């Protein structure tokens, strides 16, 4: 697999002719359950009495990005390509096979959030990494990969398309108004009180003004903060409020549909100031981290795709 840049949208896509993976047998034991020894464990949150770990991070069994090697970015006429160097981890949210985020306690979710923050921060220290994504796909219409409660993290040498659009837009708004567009949205939404779903301490869940899918929901900190990992690590009280709001929001989503995509948008690595974005100057002021939840409601949606990075296991040359 390799990464190719679309010269028009300037977004990277992953493509290549992949040998098909052997499918795990349906009766194979879950590899993520607590006593499994077949995993390459990277980090764990140990803070649960009587249990070896409360959440842990492992190398994805069939990673899309590999930590070894150099990107070897090169031109191909007007095109750009590079190897898929980066990291791909599975965050096991809970040792119990059926304790999904909407069934877990706030403490358990808070442990998971803290581990997520630690992993993002650690991966951002790699000078090759420009962006760390955290996402969760749940349900068969959302492309769920594992039945165990898990999220995934990818660390890439490029900023995914949707985040890039947000960074550009946040910066443009800031240049004009010297304010954060997300803070302005939050203020107006709290004032109008039409699309605010729930406020919990320093966090708020709202339905965006221009939703891409029915019941799209965002969770944001009410006080300005560009990076999730800063909040997620430093303030246990905040983490508990966020855990509670996340749990309740997912419970609400599940009254409509089982299937959803969830993605965390946080600031890119500050080791990589971008000249054409200019985001090294005002990134801490003009970007505001948030979680986006996109329920999959097949009966209501006409058509849509939700992709942070397009992935195509067949190249255009072989189709
Ligand atoms: Zn399991
Ligand atoms: Zn803000
Ligand atoms: Zn976003």
CSV table of C-alpha atoms and ligand atoms in Angstrom, one decimal:
chain,number,residue,atom,x,y,z
A,1,UNK,CA,0.0,0.0,0.0
A,2,UNK,CA,1.1,3.6,-0.6
A,3,UNK,CA,-0.1,7.1,-0.2
A,4,UNK,CA,-0.9,9.2,-3.2
A,5,UNK,CA,-1.8,12.9,-3.2
A,6,UNK,CA,-4.8,14.1,-5.2
A,7,UNK,CA,-3.3,17.1,-7.0
A,8,UNK,CA,-6.7,18.9,-7.1
A,9,UNK,CA,-7.9,18.6,-3.5
A,10,UNK,CA,-4.4,18.2,-2.1
A,11,UNK,CA,-5.6,15.3,0.1
A,12,UNK,CA,-3.8,12.0,0.5
A,13,UNK,CA,-5.4,8.7,-0.3
A,14,UNK,CA,-4.2,5.2,0.5
A,15,UNK,CA,-4.1,2.7,-2.3
A,16,UNK,CA,-2.3,-0.4,-3.5
A,17,UNK,CA,-3.1,-3.9,-4.6
A,18,UNK,CA,-3.6,-5.7,-1.3
A,19,UNK,CA,-3.2,-9.4,-0.9
A,20,UNK,CA,-6.4,-10.5,0.7
A,21,UNK,CA,-6.0,-11.2,4.5
A,22,UNK,CA,-7.0,-14.6,5.8
A,23,UNK,CA,-10.3,-14.0,7.6
A,24,UNK,CA,-10.3,-15.1,11.3
A,25,UNK,CA,-12.4,-18.2,12.0
A,26,UNK,CA,-15.8,-17.3,13.4
A,27,UNK,CA,-15.2,-19.4,16.5
A,28,UNK,CA,-11.7,-17.9,17.1
A,29,UNK,CA,-11.4,-16.4,20.6
A,30,UNK,CA,-11.5,-12.6,20.9
A,31,UNK,CA,-7.9,-11.3,20.7
A,32,UNK,CA,-8.6,-8.3,22.8
A,33,UNK,CA,-10.1,-10.0,25.9
A,34,UNK,CA,-8.1,-9.5,29.1
A,35,UNK,CA,-6.2,-12.8,29.1
A,36,UNK,CA,-5.1,-12.7,25.5
A,37,UNK,CA,-1.3,-12.9,25.1
A,38,UNK,CA,-1.1,-12.7,21.3
A,39,UNK,CA,-1.0,-8.9,21.2
A,40,UNK,CA,1.9,-6.4,21.0
A,41,UNK,CA,0.9,-4.1,24.0
A,42,UNK,CA,2.2,-0.5,23.8
A,43,UNK,CA,0.7,1.1,26.9
A,44,UNK,CA,-1.9,0.5,29.5
A,45,UNK,CA,-4.0,2.3,32.0
A,46,UNK,CA,-3.7,0.2,35.2
A,47,UNK,CA,-5.8,2.2,37.6
A,48,UNK,CA,-8.6,-0.4,38.3
A,49,UNK,CA,-8.4,-2.3,41.6
A,50,UNK,CA,-8.2,-6.0,41.1
A,51,UNK,CA,-7.6,-5.9,37.3
A,52,UNK,CA,-4.3,-5.9,35.4
A,53,UNK,CA,-5.4,-3.0,33.2
A,54,UNK,CA,-8.5,-0.8,32.6
A,55,UNK,CA,-7.7,0.2,29.0
A,56,UNK,CA,-4.7,-0.5,26.8
A,57,UNK,CA,-3.2,0.2,23.5
A,58,UNK,CA,-1.9,-2.5,21.1
A,59,UNK,CA,-0.5,-2.6,17.6
A,60,UNK,CA,-3.2,-3.1,15.1
A,61,UNK,CA,-3.1,-6.8,14.0
A,62,UNK,CA,-3.2,-5.8,10.3
A,63,UNK,CA,-1.9,-2.2,10.4
A,64,UNK,CA,-2.4,0.3,7.5
A,65,UNK,CA,0.6,2.3,8.6
A,66,UNK,CA,4.0,0.9,9.7
A,67,UNK,CA,6.3,2.6,12.1
A,68,UNK,CA,9.5,1.4,10.5
A,69,UNK,CA,11.1,3.0,7.4
A,70,UNK,CA,11.2,6.3,5.7
A,71,UNK,CA,8.3,7.9,3.8
A,72,UNK,CA,10.4,8.2,0.7
A,73,UNK,CA,8.2,11.0,-0.6
A,74,UNK,CA,8.7,11.5,-4.3
A,75,UNK,CA,7.3,13.1,-7.4
A,76,UNK,CA,5.8,11.2,-10.3
A,77,UNK,CA,5.3,13.9,-13.0
A,78,UNK,CA,2.8,16.3,-11.4
A,79,UNK,CA,1.9,13.7,-8.8
A,80,UNK,CA,3.2,13.0,-5.3
A,81,UNK,CA,3.5,9.6,-3.6
A,82,UNK,CA,5.0,8.1,-0.4
A,83,UNK,CA,5.1,4.9,1.6
A,84,UNK,CA,2.5,4.5,4.3
A,85,UNK,CA,4.8,5.1,7.2
A,86,UNK,CA,3.1,6.0,10.5
A,87,UNK,CA,1.4,4.1,13.3
A,88,UNK,CA,-1.8,2.2,13.7
A,89,UNK,CA,-3.0,1.1,17.1
A,90,UNK,CA,-6.1,-0.4,18.6
A,91,UNK,CA,-7.2,1.2,21.8
A,92,UNK,CA,-9.0,-1.4,23.9
A,93,UNK,CA,-11.5,0.7,25.8
A,94,UNK,CA,-12.3,-1.9,28.4
A,95,UNK,CA,-11.1,-5.4,29.4
A,96,UNK,CA,-14.7,-6.7,29.3
A,97,UNK,CA,-16.0,-7.9,26.0
A,98,UNK,CA,-19.4,-6.3,26.2
A,99,UNK,CA,-18.7,-3.2,28.2
A,100,UNK,CA,-19.0,-0.6,25.4
A,101,UNK,CA,-18.7,3.1,26.1
A,102,UNK,CA,-22.5,3.5,26.6
A,103,UNK,CA,-22.5,0.7,29.2
A,104,UNK,CA,-19.2,1.5,31.0
A,105,UNK,CA,-18.9,3.6,34.2
A,106,UNK,CA,-17.6,7.2,33.9
A,107,UNK,CA,-14.4,6.1,35.7
A,108,UNK,CA,-13.8,3.4,33.1
A,109,UNK,CA,-14.4,5.9,30.2
A,110,UNK,CA,-12.1,8.4,32.0
A,111,UNK,CA,-9.3,5.8,32.1
A,112,UNK,CA,-9.8,5.2,28.4
A,113,UNK,CA,-9.7,9.0,27.6
A,114,UNK,CA,-6.5,9.4,29.6
A,115,UNK,CA,-4.9,6.6,27.8
A,116,UNK,CA,-6.0,8.1,24.4
A,117,UNK,CA,-4.5,11.4,25.4
A,118,UNK,CA,-1.2,9.7,26.4
A,119,UNK,CA,-0.9,7.8,23.1
A,120,UNK,CA,-1.7,11.0,21.1
A,121,UNK,CA,1.0,12.9,22.9
A,122,UNK,CA,3.5,10.2,22.6
A,123,UNK,CA,3.0,9.7,18.9
A,124,UNK,CA,3.2,13.5,18.3
A,125,UNK,CA,6.7,13.3,19.7
A,126,UNK,CA,7.8,11.3,16.7
A,127,UNK,CA,9.3,14.0,14.4
A,128,UNK,CA,7.9,12.2,11.3
A,129,UNK,CA,4.3,12.4,12.5
A,130,UNK,CA,2.1,15.3,11.5
A,131,UNK,CA,-1.2,14.2,12.7
A,132,UNK,CA,-2.8,11.7,15.1
A,133,UNK,CA,-6.4,10.6,14.5
A,134,UNK,CA,-8.6,8.7,17.0
A,135,UNK,CA,-11.7,7.1,15.6
A,136,UNK,CA,-14.3,4.5,16.3
A,137,UNK,CA,-16.6,2.8,13.8
A,138,UNK,CA,-19.4,0.8,15.4
A,139,UNK,CA,-22.0,-1.4,13.8
A,140,UNK,CA,-22.0,-3.4,10.6
A,141,UNK,CA,-23.1,-0.4,8.5
A,142,UNK,CA,-20.2,1.7,9.9
A,143,UNK,CA,-17.5,-0.8,9.0
A,144,UNK,CA,-16.9,-2.1,12.6
A,145,UNK,CA,-13.7,-4.2,12.6
A,146,UNK,CA,-13.7,-5.9,16.0
A,147,UNK,CA,-16.5,-7.0,18.3
A,148,UNK,CA,-14.5,-6.1,21.5
A,149,UNK,CA,-15.0,-2.4,22.7
A,150,UNK,CA,-12.2,-0.7,20.7
A,151,UNK,CA,-11.2,2.6,19.1
A,152,UNK,CA,-8.3,3.0,16.7
A,153,UNK,CA,-5.5,5.5,16.4
A,154,UNK,CA,-3.6,6.3,13.3
A,155,UNK,CA,-0.5,8.5,13.2
A,156,UNK,CA,0.3,9.9,9.8
A,157,UNK,CA,2.8,12.0,8.0
A,158,UNK,CA,0.0,14.2,6.6
A,159,UNK,CA,-3.0,15.9,8.0
A,160,UNK,CA,-6.3,14.2,6.9
A,161,UNK,CA,-8.5,16.1,4.5
A,162,UNK,CA,-11.4,17.0,6.9
A,163,UNK,CA,-9.0,18.3,9.6
A,164,UNK,CA,-7.1,20.2,6.9
A,165,UNK,CA,-10.3,22.0,5.8
A,166,UNK,CA,-11.1,22.8,9.5
A,167,UNK,CA,-7.6,24.2,10.1
A,168,UNK,CA,-7.8,26.4,7.0
A,169,UNK,CA,-11.2,27.6,7.9
A,170,UNK,CA,-10.4,28.2,11.6
A,171,UNK,CA,-7.3,30.2,10.5
A,172,UNK,CA,-9.2,32.3,8.0
A,173,UNK,CA,-11.9,33.2,10.5
A,174,UNK,CA,-9.3,34.1,13.0
A,175,UNK,CA,-7.5,36.4,10.6
A,176,UNK,CA,-10.7,38.3,9.9
A,177,UNK,CA,-12.1,38.4,13.5
A,178,UNK,CA,-9.3,37.5,15.9
A,179,UNK,CA,-11.7,35.0,17.4
A,180,UNK,CA,-12.1,31.2,17.4
A,181,UNK,CA,-14.9,30.1,15.1
A,182,UNK,CA,-15.7,27.2,17.4
A,183,UNK,CA,-16.0,29.5,20.5
A,184,UNK,CA,-18.3,31.8,18.5
A,185,UNK,CA,-20.4,28.8,17.5
A,186,UNK,CA,-20.7,27.6,21.1
A,187,UNK,CA,-21.6,31.1,22.4
A,188,UNK,CA,-24.3,31.5,19.7
A,189,UNK,CA,-25.7,28.0,20.2
A,190,UNK,CA,-25.8,28.4,24.0
A,191,UNK,CA,-27.6,31.8,23.5
A,192,UNK,CA,-30.2,30.4,21.0
A,193,UNK,CA,-30.6,27.1,22.9
A,194,UNK,CA,-32.1,25.4,19.8
A,195,UNK,CA,-29.4,22.8,18.9
A,196,UNK,CA,-27.7,22.3,22.3
A,197,UNK,CA,-28.3,18.7,23.3
A,198,UNK,CA,-26.7,18.7,26.8
A,199,UNK,CA,-24.2,20.7,28.8
A,200,UNK,CA,-22.1,18.9,31.4
A,201,UNK,CA,-19.7,21.1,33.3
A,202,UNK,CA,-17.1,22.4,30.8
A,203,UNK,CA,-18.4,20.3,27.9
A,204,UNK,CA,-21.3,20.6,25.5
A,205,UNK,CA,-23.0,18.4,23.0
A,206,UNK,CA,-24.8,20.0,20.1
A,207,UNK,CA,-26.3,19.3,16.8
A,208,UNK,CA,-24.3,21.2,14.2
A,209,UNK,CA,-26.2,23.9,12.2
A,210,UNK,CA,-25.4,22.2,8.9
A,211,UNK,CA,-25.4,18.5,9.7
A,212,UNK,CA,-23.9,16.1,7.2
A,213,UNK,CA,-26.1,13.2,8.4
A,214,UNK,CA,-29.3,13.0,10.5
A,215,UNK,CA,-28.5,13.3,14.2
A,216,UNK,CA,-24.9,14.3,13.7
A,217,UNK,CA,-23.6,15.4,17.1
A,218,UNK,CA,-20.5,17.3,18.2
A,219,UNK,CA,-19.0,17.3,21.7
A,220,UNK,CA,-16.8,20.4,22.5
A,221,UNK,CA,-15.1,21.9,25.5
A,222,UNK,CA,-16.9,25.2,26.3
A,223,UNK,CA,-13.6,26.9,27.2
A,224,UNK,CA,-11.2,27.4,24.3
A,225,UNK,CA,-8.6,24.6,24.0
A,226,UNK,CA,-6.9,23.5,20.7
A,227,UNK,CA,-5.7,20.1,21.9
A,228,UNK,CA,-7.6,17.3,23.5
A,229,UNK,CA,-4.5,15.6,24.8
A,230,UNK,CA,-3.7,18.6,27.0
A,231,UNK,CA,-7.1,18.5,28.7
A,232,UNK,CA,-7.2,14.7,28.7
A,233,UNK,CA,-4.0,14.5,30.7
A,234,UNK,CA,-4.0,17.3,33.1
A,235,UNK,CA,-7.5,17.6,34.6
A,236,UNK,CA,-9.1,14.5,36.1
A,237,UNK,CA,-12.3,16.5,37.0
A,238,UNK,CA,-12.8,17.6,33.4
A,239,UNK,CA,-12.1,14.1,32.2
A,240,UNK,CA,-15.0,12.7,34.3
A,241,UNK,CA,-17.4,15.3,32.9
A,242,UNK,CA,-16.3,14.5,29.4
A,243,UNK,CA,-16.7,10.7,30.1
A,244,UNK,CA,-20.2,11.3,31.4
A,245,UNK,CA,-21.2,13.4,28.4
A,246,UNK,CA,-19.7,11.0,25.9
A,247,UNK,CA,-21.5,8.1,27.5
A,248,UNK,CA,-24.9,9.9,27.6
A,249,UNK,CA,-24.4,11.1,24.0
A,250,UNK,CA,-23.8,7.6,22.7
A,251,UNK,CA,-26.8,6.3,24.7
A,252,UNK,CA,-28.9,9.0,22.9
A,253,UNK,CA,-27.5,8.1,19.5
A,254,UNK,CA,-28.3,4.5,20.2
A,255,UNK,CA,-32.0,5.3,20.6
A,256,UNK,CA,-31.9,6.2,16.9
A,257,UNK,CA,-29.5,3.7,15.5
A,258,UNK,CA,-26.9,1.1,16.5
A,259,UNK,CA,-24.3,2.2,13.9
A,260,UNK,CA,-22.1,5.3,14.1
A,261,UNK,CA,-18.8,6.8,13.3
A,262,UNK,CA,-16.9,8.8,16.0
A,263,UNK,CA,-13.8,10.8,15.4
A,264,UNK,CA,-11.7,13.1,17.6
A,265,UNK,CA,-10.3,16.3,15.9
A,266,UNK,CA,-7.4,17.8,17.8
A,267,UNK,CA,-4.6,20.1,16.7
A,268,UNK,CA,-1.8,18.7,14.5
A,269,UNK,CA,1.7,18.1,15.8
A,270,UNK,CA,3.4,21.4,16.6
A,271,UNK,CA,6.7,19.9,15.5
A,272,UNK,CA,5.6,20.6,12.0
A,273,UNK,CA,4.7,24.3,11.4
A,274,UNK,CA,3.1,24.6,8.0
A,275,UNK,CA,4.1,27.5,5.8
A,276,UNK,CA,1.2,27.4,3.5
A,277,UNK,CA,-1.3,27.0,6.3
A,278,UNK,CA,0.4,29.4,8.6
A,279,UNK,CA,-0.9,27.4,11.5
A,280,UNK,CA,2.2,27.6,13.6
A,281,UNK,CA,1.4,31.2,14.6
A,282,UNK,CA,-2.2,31.0,15.8
A,283,UNK,CA,-3.0,27.3,16.0
A,284,UNK,CA,-3.5,27.5,19.7
A,285,UNK,CA,-6.0,30.4,19.3
A,286,UNK,CA,-7.8,29.5,16.1
A,287,UNK,CA,-8.4,25.7,16.5
A,288,UNK,CA,-10.6,24.1,19.0
A,289,UNK,CA,-10.7,20.3,19.6
A,290,UNK,CA,-13.9,18.4,19.4
A,291,UNK,CA,-15.5,15.0,18.9
A,292,UNK,CA,-17.8,14.4,15.9
A,293,UNK,CA,-20.3,11.6,16.0
A,294,UNK,CA,-22.0,10.6,12.8
A,295,UNK,CA,-24.8,8.1,13.2
A,296,UNK,CA,-25.6,5.8,10.3
A,297,UNK,CA,-29.3,5.9,9.7
A,298,UNK,CA,-29.8,4.0,6.4
A,299,UNK,CA,-33.5,4.7,6.1
A,300,UNK,CA,-33.0,8.5,6.4
A,301,UNK,CA,-29.7,9.2,4.6
A,302,UNK,CA,-29.9,9.5,0.8
A,303,UNK,CA,-26.2,8.9,0.3
A,304,UNK,CA,-23.1,9.9,2.0
A,305,UNK,CA,-19.6,8.8,2.7
A,306,UNK,CA,-17.6,9.5,5.8
A,307,UNK,CA,-13.9,9.2,5.4
A,308,UNK,CA,-11.0,10.9,7.0
A,309,UNK,CA,-8.6,9.3,4.6
A,310,UNK,CA,-9.8,7.5,1.5
A,311,UNK,CA,-8.7,3.9,1.3
A,312,UNK,CA,-8.8,1.9,-1.9
A,313,UNK,CA,-7.3,-1.6,-1.9
A,314,UNK,CA,-7.3,-1.7,-5.7
A,315,UNK,CA,-5.1,0.7,-7.7
A,316,UNK,CA,-6.4,2.6,-10.8
A,317,UNK,CA,-3.7,0.9,-12.8
A,318,UNK,CA,-5.1,-2.6,-12.1
A,319,UNK,CA,-8.8,-1.9,-12.3
B,1,LIG,ZN1,-13.1,-9.5,23.7
B,2,LIG,ZN1,-12.3,28.1,20.7
B,3,LIG,ZN1,-14.0,18.4,13.2
